[in-house]
Amino acid sequence: MKAVIQMRRDDPRREARHFAHRDGEIEPIGSESVPGVVTDLSRSGFRVLVDEPLTPESVVWLKVGDQGPFMARVVWYDGAAAGCEFAGRLHPDIVAGLLEG
Protein backbone atom coordinates (compact mmCIF):
# COMPACT_ATOMS: atom_id res chain seq x y z
CA MET A 1 0.00 0.00 0.00
CA LYS A 2 1.38 3.44 -0.92
CA ALA A 3 1.09 6.28 1.54
CA VAL A 4 -0.42 9.60 0.62
CA ILE A 5 2.39 12.10 1.07
CA GLN A 6 1.26 15.54 2.12
CA MET A 7 3.18 17.99 4.27
CA ARG A 8 1.34 19.76 7.06
CA ARG A 9 2.16 23.45 6.84
CA ASP A 10 0.11 24.50 9.89
CA ASP A 11 2.15 22.38 12.32
CA PRO A 12 4.70 24.25 14.47
CA ARG A 13 6.90 21.18 15.02
CA ARG A 14 10.63 21.22 14.21
CA GLU A 15 10.32 18.62 11.45
CA ALA A 16 8.00 18.42 8.47
CA ARG A 17 5.22 15.90 9.16
CA HIS A 18 3.86 13.73 6.37
CA PHE A 19 0.39 12.20 6.40
CA ALA A 20 0.63 8.44 6.04
CA HIS A 21 -1.51 5.33 6.27
CA ARG A 22 0.91 2.45 6.73
CA ASP A 23 0.28 -0.81 8.53
CA GLY A 24 3.03 -1.63 10.96
CA GLU A 25 3.91 -3.16 14.29
CA ILE A 26 4.81 -1.64 17.63
CA GLU A 27 6.81 -3.72 20.08
CA PRO A 28 7.07 -2.35 23.60
CA ILE A 29 10.20 -3.45 25.49
CA GLY A 30 9.42 -6.74 27.25
CA SER A 31 6.13 -7.32 25.38
CA GLU A 32 4.97 -8.90 22.16
CA SER A 33 4.44 -6.75 19.09
CA VAL A 34 1.00 -5.32 18.40
CA PRO A 35 -0.42 -4.14 15.06
CA GLY A 36 -0.77 -0.44 14.43
CA VAL A 37 -1.35 2.07 11.67
CA VAL A 38 1.15 4.90 11.26
CA THR A 39 -0.90 8.01 10.42
CA ASP A 40 1.86 10.59 10.24
CA LEU A 41 5.61 10.49 10.14
CA SER A 42 8.60 12.80 10.29
CA ARG A 43 12.35 12.38 10.68
CA SER A 44 11.94 12.76 14.45
CA GLY A 45 8.73 10.82 15.22
CA PHE A 46 5.39 9.36 14.28
CA ARG A 47 1.76 8.97 15.31
CA VAL A 48 0.34 5.47 15.42
CA LEU A 49 -3.16 4.09 16.00
CA VAL A 50 -2.99 1.07 18.32
CA ASP A 51 -5.52 -1.08 20.17
CA GLU A 52 -3.16 -1.84 23.05
CA PRO A 53 -2.35 0.82 25.66
CA LEU A 54 1.13 2.34 25.52
CA THR A 55 2.72 4.00 28.53
CA PRO A 56 4.22 7.48 28.06
CA GLU A 57 8.02 7.48 28.45
CA SER A 58 8.21 3.76 27.58
CA VAL A 59 10.50 2.51 24.81
CA VAL A 60 8.98 0.86 21.74
CA TRP A 61 10.23 -0.47 18.43
CA LEU A 62 8.46 0.41 15.16
CA LYS A 63 8.48 -1.89 12.16
CA VAL A 64 6.74 -1.04 8.86
CA GLY A 65 6.84 -3.73 6.19
CA ASP A 66 10.41 -4.98 5.96
CA GLN A 67 11.83 -1.73 7.38
CA GLY A 68 12.94 -1.36 10.94
CA PRO A 69 12.84 -1.87 13.77
CA PHE A 70 13.32 1.76 14.79
CA MET A 71 13.64 2.63 18.48
CA ALA A 72 11.30 5.32 19.81
CA ARG A 73 9.95 6.75 23.07
CA VAL A 74 6.21 7.11 23.67
CA VAL A 75 5.53 10.81 24.31
CA TRP A 76 1.74 10.60 24.73
CA TYR A 77 -1.10 8.08 24.49
CA ASP A 78 -4.79 9.06 24.34
CA GLY A 79 -6.50 5.67 24.43
CA ALA A 80 -6.50 5.16 20.66
CA ALA A 81 -3.27 6.67 19.32
CA ALA A 82 0.25 7.37 20.49
CA GLY A 83 2.80 10.00 19.57
CA CYS A 84 6.35 8.68 19.58
CA GLU A 85 9.78 10.26 19.18
CA PHE A 86 12.54 8.30 17.45
CA ALA A 87 15.75 7.72 19.43
CA GLY A 88 17.57 9.61 16.65
CA ARG A 89 16.41 11.50 13.58
CA LEU A 90 15.86 9.23 10.59
CA HIS A 91 17.65 9.87 7.31
CA PRO A 92 15.31 11.46 4.70
CA ASP A 93 15.71 8.39 2.45
CA ILE A 94 14.46 6.14 5.25
CA VAL A 95 11.42 8.37 5.79
CA ALA A 96 10.70 8.31 2.04
CA GLY A 97 10.99 4.52 2.03
CA LEU A 98 8.61 4.20 4.98
CA LEU A 99 6.08 6.45 3.24
CA GLU A 100 6.30 4.72 -0.13
CA GLY A 101 6.40 1.15 1.09
PDB file of N, CA, C and O in Angstrom, residues 26-101:
ATOM      1  N   ILE A  26       4.155  -2.305  16.508  1.00  0.00           N
ATOM      2  CA  ILE A  26       4.812  -1.641  17.634  1.00  0.00           C
ATOM      3  C   ILE A  26       5.155  -2.731  18.638  1.00  0.00           C
ATOM      4  O   ILE A  26       4.290  -3.536  18.997  1.00  0.00           O
ATOM      5  N   GLU A  27       6.403  -2.743  19.072  1.00  0.00           N
ATOM      6  CA  GLU A  27       6.809  -3.716  20.079  1.00  0.00           C
ATOM      7  C   GLU A  27       7.355  -2.989  21.298  1.00  0.00           C
ATOM      8  O   GLU A  27       8.471  -2.468  21.264  1.00  0.00           O
ATOM      9  N   PRO A  28       6.555  -2.933  22.356  1.00  0.00           N
ATOM     10  CA  PRO A  28       7.067  -2.355  23.598  1.00  0.00           C
ATOM     11  C   PRO A  28       8.161  -3.259  24.179  1.00  0.00           C
ATOM     12  O   PRO A  28       8.111  -4.480  24.018  1.00  0.00           O
ATOM     13  N   ILE A  29       9.142  -2.668  24.845  1.00  0.00           N
ATOM     14  CA  ILE A  29      10.199  -3.449  25.486  1.00  0.00           C
ATOM     15  C   ILE A  29       9.554  -4.442  26.457  1.00  0.00           C
ATOM     16  O   ILE A  29       8.714  -4.072  27.271  1.00  0.00           O
ATOM     17  N   GLY A  30       9.927  -5.712  26.344  1.00  0.00           N
ATOM     18  CA  GLY A  30       9.421  -6.736  27.249  1.00  0.00           C
ATOM     19  C   GLY A  30       8.041  -7.264  26.914  1.00  0.00           C
ATOM     20  O   GLY A  30       7.487  -8.033  27.682  1.00  0.00           O
ATOM     21  N   SER A  31       7.467  -6.854  25.779  1.00  0.00           N
ATOM     22  CA  SER A  31       6.134  -7.317  25.380  1.00  0.00           C
ATOM     23  C   SER A  31       6.164  -7.793  23.934  1.00  0.00           C
ATOM     24  O   SER A  31       7.114  -7.544  23.202  1.00  0.00           O
ATOM     25  N   GLU A  32       5.094  -8.467  23.543  1.00  0.00           N
ATOM     26  CA  GLU A  32       4.967  -8.902  22.156  1.00  0.00           C
ATOM     27  C   GLU A  32       4.534  -7.728  21.288  1.00  0.00           C
ATOM     28  O   GLU A  32       3.929  -6.773  21.771  1.00  0.00           O
ATOM     29  N   SER A  33       4.825  -7.827  19.993  1.00  0.00           N
ATOM     30  CA  SER A  33       4.442  -6.749  19.088  1.00  0.00           C
ATOM     31  C   SER A  33       2.930  -6.725  18.903  1.00  0.00           C
ATOM     32  O   SER A  33       2.255  -7.744  19.021  1.00  0.00           O
ATOM     33  N   VAL A  34       2.416  -5.523  18.639  1.00  0.00           N
ATOM     34  CA  VAL A  34       0.995  -5.319  18.396  1.00  0.00           C
ATOM     35  C   VAL A  34       0.842  -4.570  17.076  1.00  0.00           C
ATOM     36  O   VAL A  34       1.691  -3.743  16.724  1.00  0.00           O
ATOM     37  N   PRO A  35      -0.225  -4.858  16.321  1.00  0.00           N
ATOM     38  CA  PRO A  35      -0.418  -4.141  15.060  1.00  0.00           C
ATOM     39  C   PRO A  35      -0.789  -2.689  15.308  1.00  0.00           C
ATOM     40  O   PRO A  35      -1.380  -2.339  16.330  1.00  0.00           O
ATOM     41  N   GLY A  36      -0.429  -1.855  14.358  1.00  0.00           N
ATOM     42  CA  GLY A  36      -0.771  -0.442  14.426  1.00  0.00           C
ATOM     43  C   GLY A  36      -0.788   0.158  13.037  1.00  0.00           C
ATOM     44  O   GLY A  36      -0.320  -0.461  12.076  1.00  0.00           O
ATOM     45  N   VAL A  37      -1.328   1.349  12.937  1.00  0.00           N
ATOM     46  CA  VAL A  37      -1.353   2.073  11.668  1.00  0.00           C
ATOM     47  C   VAL A  37      -0.665   3.413  11.892  1.00  0.00           C
ATOM     48  O   VAL A  37      -1.113   4.214  12.716  1.00  0.00           O
ATOM     49  N   VAL A  38       0.431   3.627  11.176  1.00  0.00           N
ATOM     50  CA  VAL A  38       1.147   4.898  11.260  1.00  0.00           C
ATOM     51  C   VAL A  38       0.362   5.918  10.444  1.00  0.00           C
ATOM     52  O   VAL A  38       0.096   5.707   9.261  1.00  0.00           O
ATOM     53  N   THR A  39      -0.060   7.012  11.100  1.00  0.00           N
ATOM     54  CA  THR A  39      -0.897   8.010  10.422  1.00  0.00           C
ATOM     55  C   THR A  39      -0.153   9.281  10.074  1.00  0.00           C
ATOM     56  O   THR A  39      -0.631  10.053   9.249  1.00  0.00           O
ATOM     57  N   ASP A  40       0.967   9.542  10.714  1.00  0.00           N
ATOM     58  CA  ASP A  40       1.864  10.594  10.241  1.00  0.00           C
ATOM     59  C   ASP A  40       3.270  10.282  10.690  1.00  0.00           C
ATOM     60  O   ASP A  40       3.503   9.505  11.606  1.00  0.00           O
ATOM     61  N   LEU A  41       4.222  10.863   9.970  1.00  0.00           N
ATOM     62  CA  LEU A  41       5.612  10.486  10.137  1.00  0.00           C
ATOM     63  C   LEU A  41       6.500  11.678   9.822  1.00  0.00           C
ATOM     64  O   LEU A  41       6.215  12.459   8.914  1.00  0.00           O
ATOM     65  N   SER A  42       7.567  11.812  10.582  1.00  0.00           N
ATOM     66  CA  SER A  42       8.602  12.798  10.290  1.00  0.00           C
ATOM     67  C   SER A  42       9.944  12.150  10.578  1.00  0.00           C
ATOM     68  O   SER A  42      10.003  11.002  11.023  1.00  0.00           O
ATOM     69  N   ARG A  43      11.017  12.896  10.372  1.00  0.00           N
ATOM     70  CA  ARG A  43      12.348  12.376  10.681  1.00  0.00           C
ATOM     71  C   ARG A  43      12.514  12.140  12.178  1.00  0.00           C
ATOM     72  O   ARG A  43      13.314  11.309  12.585  1.00  0.00           O
ATOM     73  N   SER A  44      11.744  12.853  13.003  1.00  0.00           N
ATOM     74  CA  SER A  44      11.937  12.755  14.448  1.00  0.00           C
ATOM     75  C   SER A  44      10.861  11.946  15.176  1.00  0.00           C
ATOM     76  O   SER A  44      11.026  11.646  16.352  1.00  0.00           O
ATOM     77  N   GLY A  45       9.758  11.574  14.513  1.00  0.00           N
ATOM     78  CA  GLY A  45       8.734  10.824  15.217  1.00  0.00           C
ATOM     79  C   GLY A  45       7.564  10.425  14.345  1.00  0.00           C
ATOM     80  O   GLY A  45       7.566  10.639  13.138  1.00  0.00           O
ATOM     81  N   PHE A  46       6.555   9.857  15.000  1.00  0.00           N
ATOM     82  CA  PHE A  46       5.386   9.359  14.283  1.00  0.00           C
ATOM     83  C   PHE A  46       4.182   9.298  15.209  1.00  0.00           C
ATOM     84  O   PHE A  46       4.311   9.330  16.431  1.00  0.00           O
ATOM     85  N   ARG A  47       3.016   9.205  14.605  1.00  0.00           N
ATOM     86  CA  ARG A  47       1.756   8.974  15.314  1.00  0.00           C
ATOM     87  C   ARG A  47       1.238   7.636  14.842  1.00  0.00           C
ATOM     88  O   ARG A  47       1.249   7.346  13.636  1.00  0.00           O
ATOM     89  N   VAL A  48       0.796   6.808  15.771  1.00  0.00           N
ATOM     90  CA  VAL A  48       0.338   5.470  15.418  1.00  0.00           C
ATOM     91  C   VAL A  48      -0.966   5.163  16.140  1.00  0.00           C
ATOM     92  O   VAL A  48      -1.133   5.488  17.314  1.00  0.00           O
ATOM     93  N   LEU A  49      -1.916   4.585  15.416  1.00  0.00           N
ATOM     94  CA  LEU A  49      -3.160   4.092  16.000  1.00  0.00           C
ATOM     95  C   LEU A  49      -2.909   2.669  16.483  1.00  0.00           C
ATOM     96  O   LEU A  49      -2.420   1.832  15.707  1.00  0.00           O
ATOM     97  N   VAL A  50      -3.209   2.406  17.744  1.00  0.00           N
ATOM     98  CA  VAL A  50      -2.990   1.075  18.321  1.00  0.00           C
ATOM     99  C   VAL A  50      -4.158   0.703  19.226  1.00  0.00           C
ATOM    100  O   VAL A  50      -4.776   1.572  19.828  1.00  0.00           O
ATOM    101  N   ASP A  51      -4.441  -0.600  19.297  1.00  0.00           N
ATOM    102  CA  ASP A  51      -5.517  -1.084  20.165  1.00  0.00           C
ATOM    103  C   ASP A  51      -5.029  -1.387  21.572  1.00  0.00           C
ATOM    104  O   ASP A  51      -5.825  -1.511  22.484  1.00  0.00           O
ATOM    105  N   GLU A  52      -3.738  -1.543  21.743  1.00  0.00           N
ATOM    106  CA  GLU A  52      -3.157  -1.843  23.050  1.00  0.00           C
ATOM    107  C   GLU A  52      -2.666  -0.552  23.695  1.00  0.00           C
ATOM    108  O   GLU A  52      -2.104   0.313  23.019  1.00  0.00           O
ATOM    109  N   PRO A  53      -2.836  -0.400  24.999  1.00  0.00           N
ATOM    110  CA  PRO A  53      -2.347   0.818  25.664  1.00  0.00           C
ATOM    111  C   PRO A  53      -0.820   0.890  25.659  1.00  0.00           C
ATOM    112  O   PRO A  53      -0.144  -0.127  25.802  1.00  0.00           O
ATOM    113  N   LEU A  54      -0.307   2.092  25.454  1.00  0.00           N
ATOM    114  CA  LEU A  54       1.132   2.345  25.524  1.00  0.00           C
ATOM    115  C   LEU A  54       1.371   3.359  26.633  1.00  0.00           C
ATOM    116  O   LEU A  54       0.622   4.320  26.782  1.00  0.00           O
ATOM    117  N   THR A  55       2.414   3.151  27.394  1.00  0.00           N
ATOM    118  CA  THR A  55       2.722   4.001  28.534  1.00  0.00           C
ATOM    119  C   THR A  55       3.672   5.117  28.125  1.00  0.00           C
ATOM    120  O   THR A  55       4.749   4.836  27.582  1.00  0.00           O
ATOM    121  N   PRO A  56       3.293   6.390  28.358  1.00  0.00           N
ATOM    122  CA  PRO A  56       4.216   7.483  28.063  1.00  0.00           C
ATOM    123  C   PRO A  56       5.568   7.260  28.752  1.00  0.00           C
ATOM    124  O   PRO A  56       5.636   6.746  29.864  1.00  0.00           O
ATOM    125  N   GLU A  57       6.613   7.623  28.057  1.00  0.00           N
ATOM    126  CA  GLU A  57       8.016   7.479  28.455  1.00  0.00           C
ATOM    127  C   GLU A  57       8.557   6.066  28.271  1.00  0.00           C
ATOM    128  O   GLU A  57       9.737   5.830  28.503  1.00  0.00           O
ATOM    129  N   SER A  58       7.713   5.114  27.831  1.00  0.00           N
ATOM    130  CA  SER A  58       8.214   3.764  27.584  1.00  0.00           C
ATOM    131  C   SER A  58       8.910   3.706  26.223  1.00  0.00           C
ATOM    132  O   SER A  58       8.672   4.531  25.344  1.00  0.00           O
ATOM    133  N   VAL A  59       9.768   2.712  26.060  1.00  0.00           N
ATOM    134  CA  VAL A  59      10.498   2.509  24.812  1.00  0.00           C
ATOM    135  C   VAL A  59       9.753   1.476  23.974  1.00  0.00           C
ATOM    136  O   VAL A  59       9.302   0.450  24.493  1.00  0.00           O
ATOM    137  N   VAL A  60       9.618   1.772  22.682  1.00  0.00           N
ATOM    138  CA  VAL A  60       8.976   0.857  21.741  1.00  0.00           C
ATOM    139  C   VAL A  60       9.844   0.745  20.505  1.00  0.00           C
ATOM    140  O   VAL A  60      10.733   1.572  20.266  1.00  0.00           O
ATOM    141  N   TRP A  61       9.572  -0.277  19.723  1.00  0.00           N
ATOM    142  CA  TRP A  61      10.226  -0.472  18.427  1.00  0.00           C
ATOM    143  C   TRP A  61       9.150  -0.444  17.355  1.00  0.00           C
ATOM    144  O   TRP A  61       8.112  -1.092  17.495  1.00  0.00           O
ATOM    145  N   LEU A  62       9.395   0.316  16.285  1.00  0.00           N
ATOM    146  CA  LEU A  62       8.457   0.412  15.157  1.00  0.00           C
ATOM    147  C   LEU A  62       9.003  -0.375  13.982  1.00  0.00           C
ATOM    148  O   LEU A  62      10.173  -0.237  13.616  1.00  0.00           O
ATOM    149  N   LYS A  63       8.146  -1.186  13.384  1.00  0.00           N
ATOM    150  CA  LYS A  63       8.482  -1.885  12.156  1.00  0.00           C
ATOM    151  C   LYS A  63       7.357  -1.648  11.165  1.00  0.00           C
ATOM    152  O   LYS A  63       6.178  -1.781  11.509  1.00  0.00           O
ATOM    153  N   VAL A  64       7.709  -1.266   9.937  1.00  0.00           N
ATOM    154  CA  VAL A  64       6.745  -1.041   8.862  1.00  0.00           C
ATOM    155  C   VAL A  64       7.219  -1.852   7.660  1.00  0.00           C
ATOM    156  O   VAL A  64       8.298  -1.590   7.124  1.00  0.00           O
ATOM    157  N   GLY A  65       6.425  -2.852   7.278  1.00  0.00           N
ATOM    158  CA  GLY A  65       6.844  -3.727   6.190  1.00  0.00           C
ATOM    159  C   GLY A  65       8.138  -4.421   6.568  1.00  0.00           C
ATOM    160  O   GLY A  65       8.273  -4.953   7.658  1.00  0.00           O
ATOM    161  N   ASP A  66       9.115  -4.356   5.671  1.00  0.00           N
ATOM    162  CA  ASP A  66      10.410  -4.977   5.956  1.00  0.00           C
ATOM    163  C   ASP A  66      11.417  -3.963   6.500  1.00  0.00           C
ATOM    164  O   ASP A  66      12.605  -4.253   6.584  1.00  0.00           O
ATOM    165  N   GLN A  67      10.947  -2.775   6.869  1.00  0.00           N
ATOM    166  CA  GLN A  67      11.835  -1.731   7.378  1.00  0.00           C
ATOM    167  C   GLN A  67      11.735  -1.619   8.889  1.00  0.00           C
ATOM    168  O   GLN A  67      10.664  -1.638   9.461  1.00  0.00           O
ATOM    169  N   GLY A  68      12.864  -1.470   9.499  1.00  0.00           N
ATOM    170  CA  GLY A  68      12.936  -1.360  10.945  1.00  0.00           C
ATOM    171  C   GLY A  68      13.524  -2.623  11.525  1.00  0.00           C
ATOM    172  O   GLY A  68      13.973  -3.495  10.800  1.00  0.00           O
ATOM    173  N   PRO A  69      13.533  -2.720  12.813  1.00  0.00           N
ATOM    174  CA  PRO A  69      12.840  -1.872  13.771  1.00  0.00           C
ATOM    175  C   PRO A  69      13.585  -0.577  14.063  1.00  0.00           C
ATOM    176  O   PRO A  69      14.805  -0.507  13.972  1.00  0.00           O
ATOM    177  N   PHE A  70      12.798   0.454  14.418  1.00  0.00           N
ATOM    178  CA  PHE A  70      13.319   1.763  14.786  1.00  0.00           C
ATOM    179  C   PHE A  70      12.926   2.038  16.239  1.00  0.00           C
ATOM    180  O   PHE A  70      11.753   1.943  16.586  1.00  0.00           O
ATOM    181  N   MET A  71      13.903   2.375  17.063  1.00  0.00           N
ATOM    182  CA  MET A  71      13.638   2.632  18.483  1.00  0.00           C
ATOM    183  C   MET A  71      12.993   3.998  18.649  1.00  0.00           C
ATOM    184  O   MET A  71      13.386   4.967  17.997  1.00  0.00           O
ATOM    185  N   ALA A  72      11.998   4.062  19.546  1.00  0.00           N
ATOM    186  CA  ALA A  72      11.303   5.316  19.815  1.00  0.00           C
ATOM    187  C   ALA A  72      10.832   5.346  21.266  1.00  0.00           C
ATOM    188  O   ALA A  72      10.760   4.310  21.933  1.00  0.00           O
ATOM    189  N   ARG A  73      10.494   6.536  21.722  1.00  0.00           N
ATOM    190  CA  ARG A  73       9.954   6.755  23.070  1.00  0.00           C
ATOM    191  C   ARG A  73       8.517   7.241  22.914  1.00  0.00           C
ATOM    192  O   ARG A  73       8.232   8.124  22.116  1.00  0.00           O
ATOM    193  N   VAL A  74       7.604   6.665  23.691  1.00  0.00           N
ATOM    194  CA  VAL A  74       6.207   7.108  23.675  1.00  0.00           C
ATOM    195  C   VAL A  74       6.144   8.450  24.402  1.00  0.00           C
ATOM    196  O   VAL A  74       6.548   8.557  25.550  1.00  0.00           O
ATOM    197  N   VAL A  75       5.654   9.477  23.722  1.00  0.00           N
ATOM    198  CA  VAL A  75       5.525  10.812  24.310  1.00  0.00           C
ATOM    199  C   VAL A  75       4.145  10.979  24.929  1.00  0.00           C
ATOM    200  O   VAL A  75       4.007  11.522  26.018  1.00  0.00           O
ATOM    201  N   TRP A  76       3.111  10.507  24.217  1.00  0.00           N
ATOM    202  CA  TRP A  76       1.740  10.596  24.730  1.00  0.00           C
ATOM    203  C   TRP A  76       0.932   9.425  24.187  1.00  0.00           C
ATOM    204  O   TRP A  76       1.276   8.829  23.168  1.00  0.00           O
ATOM    205  N   TYR A  77      -0.142   9.101  24.909  1.00  0.00           N
ATOM    206  CA  TYR A  77      -1.096   8.075  24.488  1.00  0.00           C
ATOM    207  C   TYR A  77      -2.474   8.536  24.938  1.00  0.00           C
ATOM    208  O   TYR A  77      -2.649   8.927  26.090  1.00  0.00           O
ATOM    209  N   ASP A  78      -3.454   8.537  24.011  1.00  0.00           N
ATOM    210  CA  ASP A  78      -4.786   9.062  24.342  1.00  0.00           C
ATOM    211  C   ASP A  78      -5.884   7.997  24.383  1.00  0.00           C
ATOM    212  O   ASP A  78      -7.063   8.324  24.397  1.00  0.00           O
ATOM    213  N   GLY A  79      -5.512   6.739  24.407  1.00  0.00           N
ATOM    214  CA  GLY A  79      -6.502   5.665  24.432  1.00  0.00           C
ATOM    215  C   GLY A  79      -6.737   5.036  23.073  1.00  0.00           C
ATOM    216  O   GLY A  79      -7.317   3.958  22.981  1.00  0.00           O
ATOM    217  N   ALA A  80      -6.335   5.699  22.005  1.00  0.00           N
ATOM    218  CA  ALA A  80      -6.499   5.159  20.661  1.00  0.00           C
ATOM    219  C   ALA A  80      -5.245   5.337  19.808  1.00  0.00           C
ATOM    220  O   ALA A  80      -4.994   4.563  18.895  1.00  0.00           O
ATOM    221  N   ALA A  81      -4.465   6.357  20.109  1.00  0.00           N
ATOM    222  CA  ALA A  81      -3.274   6.665  19.320  1.00  0.00           C
ATOM    223  C   ALA A  81      -2.139   7.069  20.256  1.00  0.00           C
ATOM    224  O   ALA A  81      -2.372   7.468  21.399  1.00  0.00           O
ATOM    225  N   ALA A  82      -0.930   6.963  19.730  1.00  0.00           N
ATOM    226  CA  ALA A  82       0.252   7.369  20.491  1.00  0.00           C
ATOM    227  C   ALA A  82       1.138   8.232  19.602  1.00  0.00           C
ATOM    228  O   ALA A  82       1.224   8.022  18.392  1.00  0.00           O
ATOM    229  N   GLY A  83       1.780   9.197  20.224  1.00  0.00           N
ATOM    230  CA  GLY A  83       2.800   9.996  19.566  1.00  0.00           C
ATOM    231  C   GLY A  83       4.142   9.537  20.093  1.00  0.00           C
ATOM    232  O   GLY A  83       4.339   9.427  21.308  1.00  0.00           O
ATOM    233  N   CYS A  84       5.053   9.233  19.195  1.00  0.00           N
ATOM    234  CA  CYS A  84       6.345   8.677  19.583  1.00  0.00           C
ATOM    235  C   CYS A  84       7.481   9.466  18.937  1.00  0.00           C
ATOM    236  O   CYS A  84       7.349   9.964  17.815  1.00  0.00           O
ATOM    237  N   GLU A  85       8.590   9.556  19.654  1.00  0.00           N
ATOM    238  CA  GLU A  85       9.780  10.257  19.184  1.00  0.00           C
ATOM    239  C   GLU A  85      10.879   9.231  18.957  1.00  0.00           C
ATOM    240  O   GLU A  85      11.192   8.435  19.854  1.00  0.00           O
ATOM    241  N   PHE A  86      11.454   9.226  17.742  1.00  0.00           N
ATOM    242  CA  PHE A  86      12.544   8.299  17.449  1.00  0.00           C
ATOM    243  C   PHE A  86      13.749   8.599  18.330  1.00  0.00           C
ATOM    244  O   PHE A  86      13.967   9.744  18.739  1.00  0.00           O
ATOM    245  N   ALA A  87      14.552   7.566  18.608  1.00  0.00           N
ATOM    246  CA  ALA A  87      15.750   7.721  19.427  1.00  0.00           C
ATOM    247  C   ALA A  87      16.741   8.662  18.748  1.00  0.00           C
ATOM    248  O   ALA A  87      17.499   9.351  19.416  1.00  0.00           O
ATOM    249  N   GLY A  88      16.746   8.698  17.448  1.00  0.00           N
ATOM    250  CA  GLY A  88      17.569   9.609  16.655  1.00  0.00           C
ATOM    251  C   GLY A  88      16.825   9.943  15.384  1.00  0.00           C
ATOM    252  O   GLY A  88      15.979   9.166  14.924  1.00  0.00           O
ATOM    253  N   ARG A  89      17.110  11.106  14.810  1.00  0.00           N
ATOM    254  CA  ARG A  89      16.408  11.497  13.577  1.00  0.00           C
ATOM    255  C   ARG A  89      16.718  10.514  12.458  1.00  0.00           C
ATOM    256  O   ARG A  89      17.873  10.126  12.266  1.00  0.00           O
ATOM    257  N   LEU A  90      15.678  10.137  11.718  1.00  0.00           N
ATOM    258  CA  LEU A  90      15.857   9.229  10.590  1.00  0.00           C
ATOM    259  C   LEU A  90      16.394   9.984   9.381  1.00  0.00           C
ATOM    260  O   LEU A  90      16.088  11.160   9.172  1.00  0.00           O
ATOM    261  N   HIS A  91      17.157   9.306   8.569  1.00  0.00           N
ATOM    262  CA  HIS A  91      17.649   9.874   7.314  1.00  0.00           C
ATOM    263  C   HIS A  91      16.447  10.108   6.394  1.00  0.00           C
ATOM    264  O   HIS A  91      15.498   9.307   6.391  1.00  0.00           O
ATOM    265  N   PRO A  92      16.456  11.188   5.600  1.00  0.00           N
ATOM    266  CA  PRO A  92      15.310  11.458   4.701  1.00  0.00           C
ATOM    267  C   PRO A  92      14.984  10.295   3.768  1.00  0.00           C
ATOM    268  O   PRO A  92      13.809  10.067   3.458  1.00  0.00           O
ATOM    269  N   ASP A  93      15.980   9.536   3.330  1.00  0.00           N
ATOM    270  CA  ASP A  93      15.712   8.388   2.455  1.00  0.00           C
ATOM    271  C   ASP A  93      14.935   7.288   3.184  1.00  0.00           C
ATOM    272  O   ASP A  93      14.109   6.604   2.581  1.00  0.00           O
ATOM    273  N   ILE A  94      15.203   7.122   4.473  1.00  0.00           N
ATOM    274  CA  ILE A  94      14.464   6.135   5.254  1.00  0.00           C
ATOM    275  C   ILE A  94      13.011   6.571   5.396  1.00  0.00           C
ATOM    276  O   ILE A  94      12.092   5.760   5.228  1.00  0.00           O
ATOM    277  N   VAL A  95      12.794   7.842   5.683  1.00  0.00           N
ATOM    278  CA  VAL A  95      11.424   8.371   5.794  1.00  0.00           C
ATOM    279  C   VAL A  95      10.685   8.168   4.472  1.00  0.00           C
ATOM    280  O   VAL A  95       9.554   7.687   4.446  1.00  0.00           O
ATOM    281  N   ALA A  96      11.332   8.483   3.355  1.00  0.00           N
ATOM    282  CA  ALA A  96      10.703   8.311   2.043  1.00  0.00           C
ATOM    283  C   ALA A  96      10.357   6.849   1.815  1.00  0.00           C
ATOM    284  O   ALA A  96       9.277   6.532   1.315  1.00  0.00           O
ATOM    285  N   GLY A  97      11.251   5.943   2.193  1.00  0.00           N
ATOM    286  CA  GLY A  97      10.989   4.519   2.032  1.00  0.00           C
ATOM    287  C   GLY A  97       9.828   4.046   2.890  1.00  0.00           C
ATOM    288  O   GLY A  97       9.019   3.223   2.453  1.00  0.00           O
ATOM    289  N   LEU A  98       9.726   4.566   4.104  1.00  0.00           N
ATOM    290  CA  LEU A  98       8.612   4.199   4.978  1.00  0.00           C
ATOM    291  C   LEU A  98       7.293   4.700   4.406  1.00  0.00           C
ATOM    292  O   LEU A  98       6.254   4.030   4.511  1.00  0.00           O
ATOM    293  N   LEU A  99       7.300   5.875   3.803  1.00  0.00           N
ATOM    294  CA  LEU A  99       6.080   6.450   3.244  1.00  0.00           C
ATOM    295  C   LEU A  99       5.654   5.742   1.965  1.00  0.00           C
ATOM    296  O   LEU A  99       4.457   5.580   1.712  1.00  0.00           O
ATOM    297  N   GLU A 100       6.607   5.326   1.161  1.00  0.00           N
ATOM    298  CA  GLU A 100       6.299   4.720  -0.130  1.00  0.00           C
ATOM    299  C   GLU A 100       6.016   3.229  -0.040  1.00  0.00           C
ATOM    300  O   GLU A 100       5.271   2.688  -0.830  1.00  0.00           O
ATOM    301  N   GLY A 101       6.620   2.576   0.916  1.00  0.00           N
ATOM    302  CA  GLY A 101       6.400   1.147   1.086  1.00  0.00           C
ATOM    303  C   GLY A 101       7.131   0.407   0.062  1.00  0.00           C
ATOM    304  O   GLY A 101       7.044  -0.552  -0.470  1.00  0.00           O
TER     305      GLY A 101
END
